[in-house]
Amino acid sequence: MEILQVAQHADDLDRACAFYELLLGGPPAARFDPPGLLFFNVGRSRLLLERAAASALVYLQVDDVPATVERLRGLKVEIVDPPHIIFSHTDDSLGPAGTDEWMAFIRDSEGNTVGLVSHEPRHDP
């Protein structure tokens, strides 16, 4: 079993479309308006942006959290919580062993918080 789709609230589909095209680096897979549905493929899952959906906290895996945040900061995206290491993986139970898990949080165009996650080789102090 795997996650097929996550729904996220969006008041303005045009504004949300522009934001997620920049964030995800590509156009939506489909749009149905009415009734107000916008789909992006994210890996093997879909992100559905919909007026009727509740706000969700979605975490997106990126190659490099600090670099992604700097790119988004240059685009005037609100940074809610800057890049930081949240966990060092000693085994593979929650992420690749021997890596530090980086996270940051941004605010999307619709007021939702979005988490960004990456795994980097562990840097022991």
PDB file of C-alpha atoms in Angstrom:
ATOM      1  CA  MET A   1       0.000   0.000   0.000  1.00  0.00           C
ATOM      2  CA  GLU A   2       1.163   3.558  -0.617  1.00  0.00           C
ATOM      3  CA  ILE A   3      -0.327   7.037  -0.486  1.00  0.00           C
ATOM      4  CA  LEU A   4      -2.056   7.853  -3.748  1.00  0.00           C
ATOM      5  CA  GLN A   5      -3.311  11.374  -3.117  1.00  0.00           C
ATOM      6  CA  VAL A   6      -3.234  14.169  -0.561  1.00  0.00           C
ATOM      7  CA  ALA A   7      -5.788  16.991  -0.665  1.00  0.00           C
ATOM      8  CA  GLN A   8      -4.886  20.549   0.291  1.00  0.00           C
ATOM      9  CA  HIS A   9      -7.134  23.579   0.641  1.00  0.00           C
ATOM     10  CA  ALA A  10      -6.924  26.322  -2.003  1.00  0.00           C
ATOM     11  CA  ASP A  11      -9.200  29.377  -2.130  1.00  0.00           C
ATOM     12  CA  ASP A  12      -7.856  30.591  -5.482  1.00  0.00           C
ATOM     13  CA  LEU A  13      -6.907  27.852  -7.959  1.00  0.00           C
ATOM     14  CA  ASP A  14      -5.080  30.228 -10.311  1.00  0.00           C
ATOM     15  CA  ARG A  15      -2.926  31.590  -7.490  1.00  0.00           C
ATOM     16  CA  ALA A  16      -2.343  28.090  -6.071  1.00  0.00           C
ATOM     17  CA  CYS A  17      -1.459  26.793  -9.537  1.00  0.00           C
ATOM     18  CA  ALA A  18       1.202  29.478 -10.006  1.00  0.00           C
ATOM     19  CA  PHE A  19       2.657  28.829  -6.543  1.00  0.00           C
ATOM     20  CA  TYR A  20       2.853  25.040  -6.875  1.00  0.00           C
ATOM     21  CA  GLU A  21       4.235  25.241 -10.425  1.00  0.00           C
ATOM     22  CA  LEU A  22       7.165  27.215  -8.975  1.00  0.00           C
ATOM     23  CA  LEU A  23       7.534  24.978  -5.932  1.00  0.00           C
ATOM     24  CA  LEU A  24       7.255  21.656  -7.756  1.00  0.00           C
ATOM     25  CA  GLY A  25       8.988  22.743 -10.944  1.00  0.00           C
ATOM     26  CA  GLY A  26       6.296  21.787 -13.412  1.00  0.00           C
ATOM     27  CA  PRO A  27       2.726  22.285 -14.567  1.00  0.00           C
ATOM     28  CA  PRO A  28      -0.346  20.602 -13.092  1.00  0.00           C
ATOM     29  CA  ALA A  29      -1.365  17.193 -14.395  1.00  0.00           C
ATOM     30  CA  ALA A  30      -5.054  18.123 -14.650  1.00  0.00           C
ATOM     31  CA  ARG A  31      -7.578  20.809 -13.775  1.00  0.00           C
ATOM     32  CA  PHE A  32     -11.341  20.473 -13.497  1.00  0.00           C
ATOM     33  CA  ASP A  33     -13.045  23.804 -12.906  1.00  0.00           C
ATOM     34  CA  PRO A  34     -15.894  23.480 -12.144  1.00  0.00           C
ATOM     35  CA  PRO A  35     -15.931  21.912  -9.612  1.00  0.00           C
ATOM     36  CA  GLY A  36     -12.543  23.435  -8.620  1.00  0.00           C
ATOM     37  CA  LEU A  37      -9.955  20.645  -8.619  1.00  0.00           C
ATOM     38  CA  LEU A  38      -6.267  21.026  -9.487  1.00  0.00           C
ATOM     39  CA  PHE A  39      -3.897  18.032  -9.559  1.00  0.00           C
ATOM     40  CA  PHE A  40      -0.095  17.897  -9.482  1.00  0.00           C
ATOM     41  CA  ASN A  41       1.905  14.689  -9.766  1.00  0.00           C
ATOM     42  CA  VAL A  42       4.446  14.482  -6.958  1.00  0.00           C
ATOM     43  CA  GLY A  43       6.553  11.374  -7.345  1.00  0.00           C
ATOM     44  CA  ARG A  44       4.119   8.482  -7.427  1.00  0.00           C
ATOM     45  CA  SER A  45       1.439  10.455  -5.557  1.00  0.00           C
ATOM     46  CA  ARG A  46      -0.937  13.261  -6.471  1.00  0.00           C
ATOM     47  CA  LEU A  47      -1.444  16.572  -4.734  1.00  0.00           C
ATOM     48  CA  LEU A  48      -5.047  17.745  -5.097  1.00  0.00           C
ATOM     49  CA  LEU A  49      -5.702  21.433  -4.514  1.00  0.00           C
ATOM     50  CA  GLU A  50      -9.387  21.997  -3.868  1.00  0.00           C
ATOM     51  CA  ARG A  51     -11.599  24.730  -2.454  1.00  0.00           C
ATOM     52  CA  ALA A  52     -13.590  22.247  -0.354  1.00  0.00           C
ATOM     53  CA  ALA A  53     -10.538  20.454   1.115  1.00  0.00           C
ATOM     54  CA  ALA A  54      -9.356  21.077   4.654  1.00  0.00           C
ATOM     55  CA  SER A  55      -5.902  22.511   5.219  1.00  0.00           C
ATOM     56  CA  ALA A  56      -3.298  19.754   5.588  1.00  0.00           C
ATOM     57  CA  LEU A  57       0.352  19.792   6.605  1.00  0.00           C
ATOM     58  CA  VAL A  58       2.084  18.334   3.554  1.00  0.00           C
ATOM     59  CA  TYR A  59       5.793  17.439   3.661  1.00  0.00           C
ATOM     60  CA  LEU A  60       7.651  17.440   0.338  1.00  0.00           C
ATOM     61  CA  GLN A  61      11.014  15.769  -0.141  1.00  0.00           C
ATOM     62  CA  VAL A  62      13.496  18.041  -1.909  1.00  0.00           C
ATOM     63  CA  ASP A  63      17.133  17.520  -2.856  1.00  0.00           C
ATOM     64  CA  ASP A  64      18.522  20.202  -0.541  1.00  0.00           C
ATOM     65  CA  VAL A  65      16.376  22.061   2.010  1.00  0.00           C
ATOM     66  CA  PRO A  66      18.716  25.055   2.539  1.00  0.00           C
ATOM     67  CA  ALA A  67      19.145  25.613  -1.225  1.00  0.00           C
ATOM     68  CA  THR A  68      15.402  25.235  -1.847  1.00  0.00           C
ATOM     69  CA  VAL A  69      14.580  27.736   0.891  1.00  0.00           C
ATOM     70  CA  GLU A  70      17.060  30.252  -0.536  1.00  0.00           C
ATOM     71  CA  ARG A  71      15.461  29.889  -3.985  1.00  0.00           C
ATOM     72  CA  LEU A  72      11.977  30.347  -2.502  1.00  0.00           C
ATOM     73  CA  ARG A  73      13.098  33.287  -0.351  1.00  0.00           C
ATOM     74  CA  GLY A  74      14.263  34.968  -3.573  1.00  0.00           C
ATOM     75  CA  LEU A  75      10.738  34.463  -4.929  1.00  0.00           C
ATOM     76  CA  LYS A  76       9.306  36.196  -1.817  1.00  0.00           C
ATOM     77  CA  VAL A  77       7.798  32.988  -0.372  1.00  0.00           C
ATOM     78  CA  GLU A  78       7.187  33.308   3.373  1.00  0.00           C
ATOM     79  CA  ILE A  79       9.580  31.156   5.395  1.00  0.00           C
ATOM     80  CA  VAL A  80       7.746  30.010   8.537  1.00  0.00           C
ATOM     81  CA  ASP A  81      10.662  28.055  10.041  1.00  0.00           C
ATOM     82  CA  PRO A  82      14.153  28.175   8.476  1.00  0.00           C
ATOM     83  CA  PRO A  83      16.227  25.092   7.567  1.00  0.00           C
ATOM     84  CA  HIS A  84      17.439  23.051  10.504  1.00  0.00           C
ATOM     85  CA  ILE A  85      18.430  19.488  11.347  1.00  0.00           C
ATOM     86  CA  ILE A  86      15.643  17.738  13.204  1.00  0.00           C
ATOM     87  CA  PHE A  87      17.063  14.229  13.492  1.00  0.00           C
ATOM     88  CA  SER A  88      20.193  12.177  12.870  1.00  0.00           C
ATOM     89  CA  HIS A  89      19.400   8.709  11.551  1.00  0.00           C
ATOM     90  CA  THR A  90      21.473   5.942  13.093  1.00  0.00           C
ATOM     91  CA  ASP A  91      19.406   3.221  11.413  1.00  0.00           C
ATOM     92  CA  ASP A  92      16.961   2.959   8.504  1.00  0.00           C
ATOM     93  CA  SER A  93      13.750   2.953  10.571  1.00  0.00           C
ATOM     94  CA  LEU A  94      12.674   6.512   9.584  1.00  0.00           C
ATOM     95  CA  GLY A  95      15.248   7.545   6.997  1.00  0.00           C
ATOM     96  CA  PRO A  96      18.584   6.540   5.506  1.00  0.00           C
ATOM     97  CA  ALA A  97      21.108   5.512   8.179  1.00  0.00           C
ATOM     98  CA  GLY A  98      24.036   7.889   8.506  1.00  0.00           C
ATOM     99  CA  THR A  99      22.077  10.965   7.399  1.00  0.00           C
ATOM    100  CA  ASP A 100      20.817  14.129   9.020  1.00  0.00           C
ATOM    101  CA  GLU A 101      17.208  14.989   8.297  1.00  0.00           C
ATOM    102  CA  TRP A 102      16.767  18.653   7.402  1.00  0.00           C
ATOM    103  CA  MET A 103      13.418  20.428   7.544  1.00  0.00           C
ATOM    104  CA  ALA A 104      12.038  23.868   6.890  1.00  0.00           C
ATOM    105  CA  PHE A 105       8.496  25.165   6.676  1.00  0.00           C
ATOM    106  CA  ILE A 106       7.045  27.655   4.206  1.00  0.00           C
ATOM    107  CA  ARG A 107       3.628  29.243   3.704  1.00  0.00           C
ATOM    108  CA  ASP A 108       1.924  28.557   0.378  1.00  0.00           C
ATOM    109  CA  SER A 109      -0.176  31.080  -1.542  1.00  0.00           C
ATOM    110  CA  GLU A 110      -3.324  29.860   0.227  1.00  0.00           C
ATOM    111  CA  GLY A 111      -2.044  30.214   3.797  1.00  0.00           C
ATOM    112  CA  ASN A 112      -1.195  26.524   4.280  1.00  0.00           C
ATOM    113  CA  THR A 113       2.068  25.485   5.899  1.00  0.00           C
ATOM    114  CA  VAL A 114       4.223  23.158   3.773  1.00  0.00           C
ATOM    115  CA  GLY A 115       7.164  21.184   5.131  1.00  0.00           C
ATOM    116  CA  LEU A 116      10.326  20.645   3.093  1.00  0.00           C
ATOM    117  CA  VAL A 117      12.541  17.651   3.919  1.00  0.00           C
ATOM    118  CA  SER A 118      15.939  16.401   2.729  1.00  0.00           C
ATOM    119  CA  HIS A 119      18.512  13.883   3.910  1.00  0.00           C
ATOM    120  CA  GLU A 120      22.194  14.831   3.927  1.00  0.00           C
ATOM    121  CA  PRO A 121      25.240  12.822   5.027  1.00  0.00           C
ATOM    122  CA  ARG A 122      25.622  13.238   8.784  1.00  0.00           C
ATOM    123  CA  HIS A 123      28.136  15.850   9.876  1.00  0.00           C
ATOM    124  CA  ASP A 124      29.374  14.990  13.360  1.00  0.00           C
ATOM    125  CA  PRO A 125      30.418  18.092  15.358  1.00  0.00           C
TER     126      PRO A 125
END
